[in-house]
mmCIF file of N, CA and C in Angstrom:
data_model
loop_
_atom_site.group_PDB
_atom_site.id
_atom_site.type_symbol
_atom_site.label_atom_id
_atom_site.label_comp_id
_atom_site.label_asym_id
_atom_site.label_seq_id
_atom_site.Cartn_x
_atom_site.Cartn_y
_atom_site.Cartn_z
ATOM 1 N N MET A 24 43.305 16.925 88.187
ATOM 2 C CA MET A 24 41.898 16.742 87.914
ATOM 3 C C MET A 24 41.362 15.451 88.540
ATOM 4 N N VAL A 25 42.228 14.457 88.683
ATOM 5 C CA VAL A 25 41.804 13.198 89.302
ATOM 6 C C VAL A 25 41.314 13.446 90.719
ATOM 7 N N ASN A 26 42.013 14.290 91.456
ATOM 8 C CA ASN A 26 41.627 14.575 92.832
ATOM 9 C C ASN A 26 40.287 15.290 92.918
ATOM 10 N N ILE A 27 40.020 16.173 91.976
ATOM 11 C CA ILE A 27 38.722 16.851 91.942
ATOM 12 C C ILE A 27 37.630 15.853 91.590
ATOM 13 N N GLY A 28 37.900 14.965 90.636
ATOM 14 C CA GLY A 28 36.927 13.930 90.276
ATOM 15 C C GLY A 28 36.594 13.029 91.449
ATOM 16 N N LEU A 29 37.611 12.594 92.191
ATOM 17 C CA LEU A 29 37.371 11.755 93.374
ATOM 18 C C LEU A 29 36.585 12.505 94.439
ATOM 19 N N LEU A 30 36.882 13.794 94.602
ATOM 20 C CA LEU A 30 36.143 14.611 95.574
ATOM 21 C C LEU A 30 34.667 14.690 95.201
ATOM 22 N N ILE A 31 34.373 14.923 93.931
ATOM 23 C CA ILE A 31 32.972 15.014 93.489
ATOM 24 C C ILE A 31 32.246 13.698 93.744
ATOM 25 N N ILE A 32 32.867 12.588 93.371
ATOM 26 C CA ILE A 32 32.252 11.269 93.595
ATOM 27 C C ILE A 32 32.016 11.042 95.080
ATOM 28 N N ARG A 33 33.024 11.316 95.898
ATOM 29 C CA ARG A 33 32.899 11.087 97.345
ATOM 30 C C ARG A 33 31.806 11.951 97.956
ATOM 31 N N LEU A 34 31.758 13.223 97.572
ATOM 32 C CA LEU A 34 30.760 14.120 98.162
ATOM 33 C C LEU A 34 29.341 13.731 97.769
ATOM 34 N N VAL A 35 29.116 13.465 96.491
ATOM 35 C CA VAL A 35 27.756 13.146 96.044
ATOM 36 C C VAL A 35 27.278 11.836 96.674
ATOM 37 N N ILE A 36 28.076 10.792 96.582
ATOM 38 C CA ILE A 36 27.649 9.503 97.121
ATOM 39 C C ILE A 36 27.648 9.529 98.649
ATOM 40 N N GLY A 37 28.694 10.057 99.246
ATOM 41 C CA GLY A 37 28.777 10.075 100.706
ATOM 42 C C GLY A 37 27.675 10.888 101.353
ATOM 43 N N LEU A 38 27.423 12.083 100.847
ATOM 44 C CA LEU A 38 26.381 12.919 101.445
ATOM 45 C C LEU A 38 24.983 12.359 101.175
ATOM 46 N N THR A 39 24.817 11.693 100.045
ATOM 47 C CA THR A 39 23.526 11.041 99.773
ATOM 48 C C THR A 39 23.276 9.937 100.798
ATOM 49 N N PHE A 40 24.296 9.116 101.071
ATOM 50 C CA PHE A 40 24.122 8.069 102.077
ATOM 51 C C PHE A 40 23.938 8.666 103.473
ATOM 52 N N PHE A 41 24.658 9.735 103.787
ATOM 53 C CA PHE A 41 24.445 10.424 105.055
ATOM 54 C C PHE A 41 22.979 10.841 105.180
ATOM 55 N N GLY A 42 22.431 11.411 104.108
ATOM 56 C CA GLY A 42 21.025 11.825 104.109
ATOM 57 C C GLY A 42 20.073 10.657 104.288
ATOM 58 N N HIS A 43 20.350 9.538 103.628
ATOM 59 C CA HIS A 43 19.502 8.353 103.784
ATOM 60 C C HIS A 43 19.538 7.852 105.229
ATOM 61 N N GLY A 44 20.718 7.876 105.828
ATOM 62 C CA GLY A 44 20.829 7.475 107.232
ATOM 63 C C GLY A 44 20.046 8.406 108.144
ATOM 64 N N ALA A 45 20.122 9.706 107.875
ATOM 65 C CA ALA A 45 19.375 10.686 108.672
ATOM 66 C C ALA A 45 17.866 10.495 108.506
ATOM 67 N N GLN A 46 17.431 10.100 107.310
ATOM 68 C CA GLN A 46 16.017 9.806 107.100
ATOM 69 C C GLN A 46 15.575 8.655 107.993
ATOM 70 N N LYS A 47 16.368 7.607 108.033
ATOM 71 C CA LYS A 47 16.016 6.417 108.816
ATOM 72 C C LYS A 47 16.099 6.680 110.320
ATOM 73 N N LEU A 48 17.137 7.377 110.748
ATOM 74 C CA LEU A 48 17.366 7.561 112.178
ATOM 75 C C LEU A 48 16.536 8.678 112.794
ATOM 76 N N PHE A 49 16.442 9.804 112.085
ATOM 77 C CA PHE A 49 15.855 11.001 112.684
ATOM 78 C C PHE A 49 14.587 11.494 111.992
ATOM 79 N N GLY A 50 14.225 10.883 110.864
ATOM 80 C CA GLY A 50 13.064 11.345 110.119
ATOM 81 C C GLY A 50 13.335 12.619 109.333
ATOM 82 N N TRP A 51 14.624 12.986 109.185
ATOM 83 C CA TRP A 51 14.971 14.185 108.421
ATOM 84 C C TRP A 51 14.700 13.968 106.935
ATOM 85 N N PHE A 52 14.601 15.044 106.199
ATOM 86 C CA PHE A 52 14.460 15.032 104.740
ATOM 87 C C PHE A 52 13.267 14.178 104.298
ATOM 88 N N GLY A 53 12.203 14.201 105.079
ATOM 89 C CA GLY A 53 10.995 13.463 104.733
ATOM 90 C C GLY A 53 11.074 11.969 105.001
ATOM 91 N N GLY A 54 12.061 11.552 105.770
ATOM 92 C CA GLY A 54 12.241 10.126 106.048
ATOM 93 C C GLY A 54 11.291 9.602 107.109
ATOM 94 N N PRO A 55 11.274 8.287 107.264
ATOM 95 C CA PRO A 55 10.323 7.651 108.168
ATOM 96 C C PRO A 55 10.734 7.627 109.631
ATOM 97 N N GLY A 56 12.010 7.880 109.932
ATOM 98 C CA GLY A 56 12.490 7.702 111.303
ATOM 99 C C GLY A 56 12.593 6.219 111.619
ATOM 100 N N ILE A 57 13.090 5.914 112.794
ATOM 101 C CA ILE A 57 13.314 4.514 113.177
ATOM 102 C C ILE A 57 11.998 3.743 113.246
ATOM 103 N N ALA A 58 10.969 4.341 113.845
ATOM 104 C CA ALA A 58 9.684 3.634 113.971
ATOM 105 C C ALA A 58 9.094 3.320 112.596
ATOM 106 N N GLY A 59 9.068 4.307 111.714
ATOM 107 C CA GLY A 59 8.516 4.090 110.387
ATOM 108 C C GLY A 59 9.330 3.102 109.570
ATOM 109 N N MET A 60 10.643 3.192 109.684
ATOM 110 C CA MET A 60 11.508 2.255 108.963
ATOM 111 C C MET A 60 11.326 0.846 109.513
ATOM 112 N N GLY A 61 11.224 0.751 110.841
ATOM 113 C CA GLY A 61 10.975 -0.557 111.461
ATOM 114 C C GLY A 61 9.657 -1.156 110.993
ATOM 115 N N ASN A 62 8.623 -0.339 110.906
ATOM 116 C CA ASN A 62 7.318 -0.816 110.414
ATOM 117 C C ASN A 62 7.426 -1.319 108.983
ATOM 118 N N TRP A 63 8.172 -0.591 108.149
ATOM 119 C CA TRP A 63 8.345 -1.018 106.757
ATOM 120 C C TRP A 63 9.090 -2.347 106.687
ATOM 121 N N LEU A 64 10.135 -2.495 107.509
ATOM 122 C CA LEU A 64 10.884 -3.757 107.527
ATOM 123 C C LEU A 64 9.988 -4.919 107.962
ATOM 124 N N GLU A 65 9.057 -4.656 108.848
ATOM 125 C CA GLU A 65 8.115 -5.701 109.259
ATOM 126 C C GLU A 65 7.258 -6.160 108.084
ATOM 127 N N THR A 66 6.910 -5.234 107.173
ATOM 128 C CA THR A 66 6.120 -5.628 106.003
ATOM 129 C C THR A 66 6.909 -6.529 105.060
ATOM 130 N N LEU A 67 8.234 -6.496 105.190
ATOM 131 C CA LEU A 67 9.095 -7.365 104.371
ATOM 132 C C LEU A 67 9.285 -8.738 105.010
ATOM 133 N N GLY A 68 8.690 -8.912 106.192
ATOM 134 C CA GLY A 68 8.786 -10.203 106.864
ATOM 135 C C GLY A 68 9.769 -10.225 108.017
ATOM 136 N N LEU A 69 10.388 -9.099 108.321
ATOM 137 C CA LEU A 69 11.322 -9.025 109.435
ATOM 138 C C LEU A 69 10.537 -8.618 110.682
ATOM 139 N N GLU A 70 9.950 -9.610 111.327
ATOM 140 C CA GLU A 70 9.036 -9.314 112.425
ATOM 141 C C GLU A 70 9.754 -9.072 113.750
ATOM 142 N N LYS A 71 10.867 -9.736 113.978
ATOM 143 C CA LYS A 71 11.595 -9.558 115.242
ATOM 144 C C LYS A 71 12.808 -8.679 115.017
ATOM 145 N N GLY A 72 12.935 -7.668 115.838
ATOM 146 C CA GLY A 72 14.099 -6.798 115.774
ATOM 147 C C GLY A 72 14.102 -5.805 114.630
ATOM 148 N N ALA A 73 12.941 -5.499 114.072
ATOM 149 C CA ALA A 73 12.882 -4.597 112.915
ATOM 150 C C ALA A 73 13.445 -3.215 113.246
ATOM 151 N N LYS A 74 13.162 -2.710 114.431
ATOM 152 C CA LYS A 74 13.674 -1.389 114.804
ATOM 153 C C LYS A 74 15.183 -1.419 115.027
ATOM 154 N N VAL A 75 15.694 -2.540 115.506
ATOM 155 C CA VAL A 75 17.152 -2.681 115.661
ATOM 156 C C VAL A 75 17.813 -2.655 114.292
ATOM 157 N N TRP A 76 17.244 -3.415 113.330
ATOM 158 C CA TRP A 76 17.811 -3.436 111.975
ATOM 159 C C TRP A 76 17.676 -2.078 111.305
ATOM 160 N N ALA A 77 16.581 -1.383 111.553
ATOM 161 C CA ALA A 77 16.406 -0.043 110.995
ATOM 162 C C ALA A 77 17.475 0.897 111.546
ATOM 163 N N THR A 78 17.757 0.781 112.833
ATOM 164 C CA THR A 78 18.784 1.609 113.464
ATOM 165 C C THR A 78 20.161 1.289 112.898
ATOM 166 N N LEU A 79 20.475 0.011 112.760
ATOM 167 C CA LEU A 79 21.774 -0.378 112.208
ATOM 168 C C LEU A 79 21.942 0.100 110.772
ATOM 169 N N ALA A 80 20.908 -0.068 109.959
ATOM 170 C CA ALA A 80 20.977 0.400 108.570
ATOM 171 C C ALA A 80 21.198 1.908 108.534
ATOM 172 N N GLY A 81 20.461 2.633 109.373
ATOM 173 C CA GLY A 81 20.614 4.085 109.432
ATOM 174 C C GLY A 81 22.005 4.498 109.875
ATOM 175 N N LEU A 82 22.549 3.822 110.876
ATOM 176 C CA LEU A 82 23.896 4.136 111.351
ATOM 177 C C LEU A 82 24.958 3.837 110.293
ATOM 178 N N PHE A 83 24.809 2.694 109.614
ATOM 179 C CA PHE A 83 25.770 2.347 108.563
ATOM 180 C C PHE A 83 25.737 3.386 107.443
ATOM 181 N N GLU A 84 24.539 3.832 107.061
ATOM 182 C CA GLU A 84 24.432 4.835 106.010
ATOM 183 C C GLU A 84 24.962 6.186 106.477
ATOM 184 N N LEU A 85 24.595 6.602 107.675
ATOM 185 C CA LEU A 85 25.007 7.903 108.191
ATOM 186 C C LEU A 85 26.517 7.962 108.388
ATOM 187 N N ILE A 86 27.070 7.013 109.122
ATOM 188 C CA ILE A 86 28.506 7.012 109.412
ATOM 189 C C ILE A 86 29.314 6.671 108.165
ATOM 190 N N GLY A 87 28.872 5.640 107.430
ATOM 191 C CA GLY A 87 29.576 5.271 106.210
ATOM 192 C C GLY A 87 29.604 6.412 105.205
ATOM 193 N N GLY A 88 28.478 7.080 105.050
ATOM 194 C CA GLY A 88 28.413 8.214 104.130
ATOM 195 C C GLY A 88 29.304 9.359 104.562
ATOM 196 N N LEU A 89 29.335 9.637 105.858
ATOM 197 C CA LEU A 89 30.183 10.717 106.378
ATOM 198 C C LEU A 89 31.663 10.398 106.174
ATOM 199 N N LEU A 90 32.069 9.171 106.482
ATOM 200 C CA LEU A 90 33.465 8.769 106.272
ATOM 201 C C LEU A 90 33.831 8.845 104.794
ATOM 202 N N PHE A 91 32.955 8.353 103.941
ATOM 203 C CA PHE A 91 33.221 8.355 102.504
ATOM 204 C C PHE A 91 33.318 9.784 101.978
ATOM 205 N N ALA A 92 32.396 10.647 102.367
ATOM 206 C CA ALA A 92 32.382 12.029 101.880
ATOM 207 C C ALA A 92 33.624 12.791 102.312
ATOM 208 N N THR A 93 34.051 12.595 103.550
ATOM 209 C CA THR A 93 35.189 13.352 104.067
ATOM 210 C C THR A 93 36.527 12.788 103.616
ATOM 211 N N GLY A 94 36.541 11.538 103.146
ATOM 212 C CA GLY A 94 37.793 10.904 102.766
ATOM 213 C C GLY A 94 38.592 10.414 103.956
ATOM 214 N N PHE A 95 37.975 10.401 105.119
ATOM 215 C CA PHE A 95 38.624 9.923 106.340
ATOM 216 C C PHE A 95 38.212 8.472 106.546
ATOM 217 N N LEU A 96 39.178 7.572 106.545
ATOM 218 C CA LEU A 96 38.906 6.135 106.630
ATOM 219 C C LEU A 96 37.903 5.723 105.549
ATOM 220 N N THR A 97 38.185 6.168 104.345
ATOM 221 C CA THR A 97 37.295 5.952 103.200
ATOM 222 C C THR A 97 36.925 4.487 103.031
ATOM 223 N N TRP A 98 37.877 3.604 103.235
ATOM 224 C CA TRP A 98 37.620 2.169 103.029
ATOM 225 C C TRP A 98 36.620 1.638 104.032
ATOM 226 N N ILE A 99 36.600 2.162 105.254
ATOM 227 C CA ILE A 99 35.603 1.729 106.236
ATOM 228 C C ILE A 99 34.220 2.244 105.818
ATOM 229 N N GLY A 100 34.156 3.503 105.383
ATOM 230 C CA GLY A 100 32.895 4.037 104.878
ATOM 231 C C GLY A 100 32.379 3.232 103.698
ATOM 232 N N ALA A 101 33.285 2.855 102.799
ATOM 233 C CA ALA A 101 32.893 2.056 101.632
ATOM 234 C C ALA A 101 32.349 0.703 102.063
ATOM 235 N N ILE A 102 33.000 0.066 103.021
ATOM 236 C CA ILE A 102 32.519 -1.236 103.513
ATOM 237 C C ILE A 102 31.119 -1.103 104.095
ATOM 238 N N MET A 103 30.882 -0.047 104.865
ATOM 239 C CA MET A 103 29.563 0.157 105.467
ATOM 240 C C MET A 103 28.501 0.356 104.380
ATOM 241 N N ILE A 104 28.837 1.120 103.353
ATOM 242 C CA ILE A 104 27.901 1.351 102.257
ATOM 243 C C ILE A 104 27.644 0.055 101.496
ATOM 244 N N VAL A 105 28.689 -0.707 101.221
ATOM 245 C CA VAL A 105 28.537 -1.976 100.505
ATOM 246 C C VAL A 105 27.637 -2.930 101.287
ATOM 247 N N ILE A 106 27.815 -2.999 102.589
ATOM 248 C CA ILE A 106 26.983 -3.885 103.411
ATOM 249 C C ILE A 106 25.509 -3.505 103.284
ATOM 250 N N VAL A 107 25.205 -2.224 103.358
ATOM 251 C CA VAL A 107 23.815 -1.768 103.233
ATOM 252 C C VAL A 107 23.264 -2.085 101.845
ATOM 253 N N MET A 108 24.073 -1.902 100.806
ATOM 254 C CA MET A 108 23.607 -2.167 99.447
ATOM 255 C C MET A 108 23.409 -3.667 99.204
ATOM 256 N N ILE A 109 24.278 -4.492 99.743
ATOM 257 C CA ILE A 109 24.079 -5.942 99.619
ATOM 258 C C ILE A 109 22.804 -6.359 100.335
ATOM 259 N N ASP A 110 22.569 -5.780 101.502
ATOM 260 C CA ASP A 110 21.325 -6.064 102.228
ATOM 261 C C ASP A 110 20.115 -5.632 101.405
ATOM 262 N N ALA A 111 20.183 -4.463 100.780
ATOM 263 C CA ALA A 111 19.068 -3.982 99.958
ATOM 264 C C ALA A 111 18.815 -4.923 98.777
ATOM 265 N N ILE A 112 19.884 -5.450 98.205
ATOM 266 C CA ILE A 112 19.730 -6.381 97.086
ATOM 267 C C ILE A 112 19.035 -7.654 97.559
ATOM 268 N N PHE A 113 19.487 -8.203 98.670
ATOM 269 C CA PHE A 113 18.924 -9.467 99.140
ATOM 270 C C PHE A 113 17.516 -9.330 99.703
ATOM 271 N N THR A 114 17.204 -8.214 100.343
ATOM 272 C CA THR A 114 15.895 -8.087 100.986
ATOM 273 C C THR A 114 14.826 -7.446 100.108
ATOM 274 N N VAL A 115 15.230 -6.599 99.158
ATOM 275 C CA VAL A 115 14.231 -5.845 98.399
ATOM 276 C C VAL A 115 14.373 -6.034 96.890
ATOM 277 N N HIS A 116 15.515 -5.737 96.336
ATOM 278 C CA HIS A 116 15.653 -5.586 94.891
ATOM 279 C C HIS A 116 16.006 -6.851 94.119
ATOM 280 N N GLY A 117 16.681 -7.782 94.725
ATOM 281 C CA GLY A 117 17.165 -8.961 94.016
ATOM 282 C C GLY A 117 16.086 -9.766 93.326
ATOM 283 N N LYS A 118 14.955 -9.891 93.968
ATOM 284 C CA LYS A 118 13.863 -10.695 93.406
ATOM 285 C C LYS A 118 13.260 -10.064 92.155
ATOM 286 N N ASN A 119 13.577 -8.783 91.923
ATOM 287 C CA ASN A 119 13.015 -8.058 90.783
ATOM 288 C C ASN A 119 13.917 -8.077 89.556
ATOM 289 N N GLY A 120 15.002 -8.824 89.626
ATOM 290 C CA GLY A 120 15.921 -8.876 88.493
ATOM 291 C C GLY A 120 16.919 -7.741 88.524
ATOM 292 N N TYR A 121 17.607 -7.560 87.411
ATOM 293 C CA TYR A 121 18.711 -6.591 87.359
ATOM 294 C C TYR A 121 18.242 -5.151 87.176
ATOM 295 N N TRP A 122 17.351 -4.898 86.234
ATOM 296 C CA TRP A 122 17.060 -3.526 85.822
ATOM 297 C C TRP A 122 16.228 -2.748 86.834
ATOM 298 N N MET A 123 16.627 -1.518 87.056
ATOM 299 C CA MET A 123 15.948 -0.645 88.003
ATOM 300 C C MET A 123 14.517 -0.336 87.565
ATOM 301 N N THR A 124 14.260 -0.365 86.277
ATOM 302 C CA THR A 124 12.906 -0.086 85.784
ATOM 303 C C THR A 124 11.896 -1.096 86.319
ATOM 304 N N ASN A 125 12.377 -2.258 86.723
ATOM 305 C CA ASN A 125 11.513 -3.282 87.336
ATOM 306 C C ASN A 125 11.728 -3.373 88.844
ATOM 307 N N GLY A 126 12.387 -2.380 89.426
ATOM 308 C CA GLY A 126 12.679 -2.403 90.855
ATOM 309 C C GLY A 126 13.874 -3.274 91.193
ATOM 310 N N GLY A 127 14.716 -3.541 90.192
ATOM 311 C CA GLY A 127 15.857 -4.431 90.366
ATOM 312 C C GLY A 127 17.049 -3.789 91.051
ATOM 313 N N PHE A 128 18.157 -4.518 91.052
ATOM 314 C CA PHE A 128 19.341 -4.143 91.826
ATOM 315 C C PHE A 128 20.420 -3.414 91.027
ATOM 316 N N GLU A 129 20.100 -2.980 89.828
ATOM 317 C CA GLU A 129 21.059 -2.292 88.956
ATOM 318 C C GLU A 129 21.772 -1.146 89.680
ATOM 319 N N TYR A 130 21.024 -0.235 90.269
ATOM 320 C CA TYR A 130 21.606 0.945 90.908
ATOM 321 C C TYR A 130 22.416 0.563 92.146
ATOM 322 N N ASN A 131 21.940 -0.407 92.903
ATOM 323 C CA ASN A 131 22.691 -0.865 94.073
ATOM 324 C C ASN A 131 24.071 -1.373 93.657
ATOM 325 N N LEU A 132 24.103 -2.126 92.570
ATOM 326 C CA LEU A 132 25.366 -2.676 92.086
ATOM 327 C C LEU A 132 26.298 -1.574 91.580
ATOM 328 N N VAL A 133 25.754 -0.575 90.923
ATOM 329 C CA VAL A 133 26.563 0.558 90.466
ATOM 330 C C VAL A 133 27.197 1.263 91.671
ATOM 331 N N LEU A 134 26.412 1.501 92.710
ATOM 332 C CA LEU A 134 26.951 2.146 93.906
ATOM 333 C C LEU A 134 28.039 1.300 94.551
ATOM 334 N N ILE A 135 27.840 -0.007 94.623
ATOM 335 C CA ILE A 135 28.853 -0.904 95.175
ATOM 336 C C ILE A 135 30.145 -0.778 94.366
ATOM 337 N N ALA A 136 30.036 -0.801 93.037
ATOM 338 C CA ALA A 136 31.227 -0.711 92.185
ATOM 339 C C ALA A 136 31.959 0.615 92.390
ATOM 340 N N VAL A 137 31.225 1.706 92.487
ATOM 341 C CA VAL A 137 31.850 3.017 92.634
ATOM 342 C C VAL A 137 32.561 3.141 93.988
ATOM 343 N N VAL A 138 31.893 2.751 95.072
ATOM 344 C CA VAL A 138 32.539 2.928 96.378
ATOM 345 C C VAL A 138 33.730 1.984 96.552
ATOM 346 N N ILE A 139 33.648 0.781 96.004
ATOM 347 C CA ILE A 139 34.807 -0.119 96.051
ATOM 348 C C ILE A 139 35.937 0.456 95.204
ATOM 349 N N GLY A 140 35.603 0.968 94.015
ATOM 350 C CA GLY A 140 36.617 1.579 93.156
ATOM 351 C C GLY A 140 37.331 2.722 93.847
ATOM 352 N N VAL A 141 36.590 3.620 94.474
ATOM 353 C CA VAL A 141 37.206 4.749 95.177
ATOM 354 C C VAL A 141 38.029 4.250 96.363
ATOM 355 N N ALA A 142 37.519 3.260 97.083
ATOM 356 C CA ALA A 142 38.280 2.726 98.220
ATOM 357 C C ALA A 142 39.606 2.133 97.761
ATOM 358 N N LEU A 143 39.616 1.472 96.610
ATOM 359 C CA LEU A 143 40.851 0.872 96.094
ATOM 360 C C LEU A 143 41.817 1.921 95.552
ATOM 361 N N ILE A 144 41.285 2.960 94.918
ATOM 362 C CA ILE A 144 42.115 4.038 94.378
ATOM 363 C C ILE A 144 42.637 4.930 95.502
ATOM 364 N N GLY A 145 41.787 5.184 96.461
ATOM 365 C CA GLY A 145 42.080 6.137 97.531
ATOM 366 C C GLY A 145 41.224 7.375 97.339
ATOM 367 N N PRO A 146 41.064 8.172 98.385
ATOM 368 C CA PRO A 146 40.139 9.300 98.338
ATOM 369 C C PRO A 146 40.650 10.515 97.573
ATOM 370 N N GLY A 147 41.902 10.512 97.185
ATOM 371 C CA GLY A 147 42.482 11.689 96.539
ATOM 372 C C GLY A 147 43.081 12.621 97.576
ATOM 373 N N ASP A 148 43.524 13.774 97.119
ATOM 374 C CA ASP A 148 44.222 14.722 98.000
ATOM 375 C C ASP A 148 43.294 15.611 98.814
ATOM 376 N N TYR A 149 42.052 15.779 98.357
ATOM 377 C CA TYR A 149 41.139 16.697 99.039
ATOM 378 C C TYR A 149 40.293 15.940 100.050
ATOM 379 N N VAL A 150 40.820 15.861 101.261
ATOM 380 C CA VAL A 150 40.144 15.138 102.330
ATOM 381 C C VAL A 150 40.032 16.035 103.548
ATOM 382 N N LEU A 151 39.042 15.749 104.366
ATOM 383 C CA LEU A 151 38.902 16.446 105.637
ATOM 384 C C LEU A 151 39.807 15.739 106.621
ATOM 385 N N PHE A 152 40.413 16.428 107.514
ATOM 386 C CA PHE A 152 41.385 15.891 108.465
ATOM 387 C C PHE A 152 42.683 15.602 107.726
ATOM 388 N N PHE A 153 43.026 14.355 107.537
ATOM 389 C CA PHE A 153 44.261 13.996 106.848
ATOM 390 C C PHE A 153 44.043 12.680 106.127
ATOM 391 N N ASN A 154 44.878 12.419 105.153
ATOM 392 C CA ASN A 154 44.729 11.237 104.308
ATOM 393 C C ASN A 154 45.483 10.066 104.928
ATOM 394 N N LEU A 155 44.753 9.100 105.434
ATOM 395 C CA LEU A 155 45.367 7.907 106.034
ATOM 396 C C LEU A 155 45.735 6.861 104.988
ATOM 397 N N ASN A 156 45.380 7.124 103.739
ATOM 398 C CA ASN A 156 45.615 6.122 102.695
ATOM 399 C C ASN A 156 46.978 6.258 102.049
ATOM 400 N N ASN A 157 47.717 7.312 102.339
ATOM 401 C CA ASN A 157 49.042 7.511 101.734
ATOM 402 C C ASN A 157 50.131 7.075 102.692
#
């Protein structure tokens, strides 16, 4: 049952991050695409290189989410997700305190804890390709 539990966690979180990356990069799932994401980052005060940062964030979410979901190089996917969540805390949510009801970083921290936990435990037996963690 542990392996099924790890699979569920990996799929839900990994595919969600894949979707967020696709929103930023390609405008899929109602997302802004690189131009729209870059414009939003400019409103946060990131005037130079906003489209580059939007692209990097999208790539980290897309690739990190895919690695995490498949269980292939799970720890690299987790690192990519953690980096994006730390950035979200520092640039958007941190100033709002802890609780999500105030726009805080509560959910970002939960995601960081879960992906680090799975990376430390390992992806379980149900992985795409092969398990490099054993």
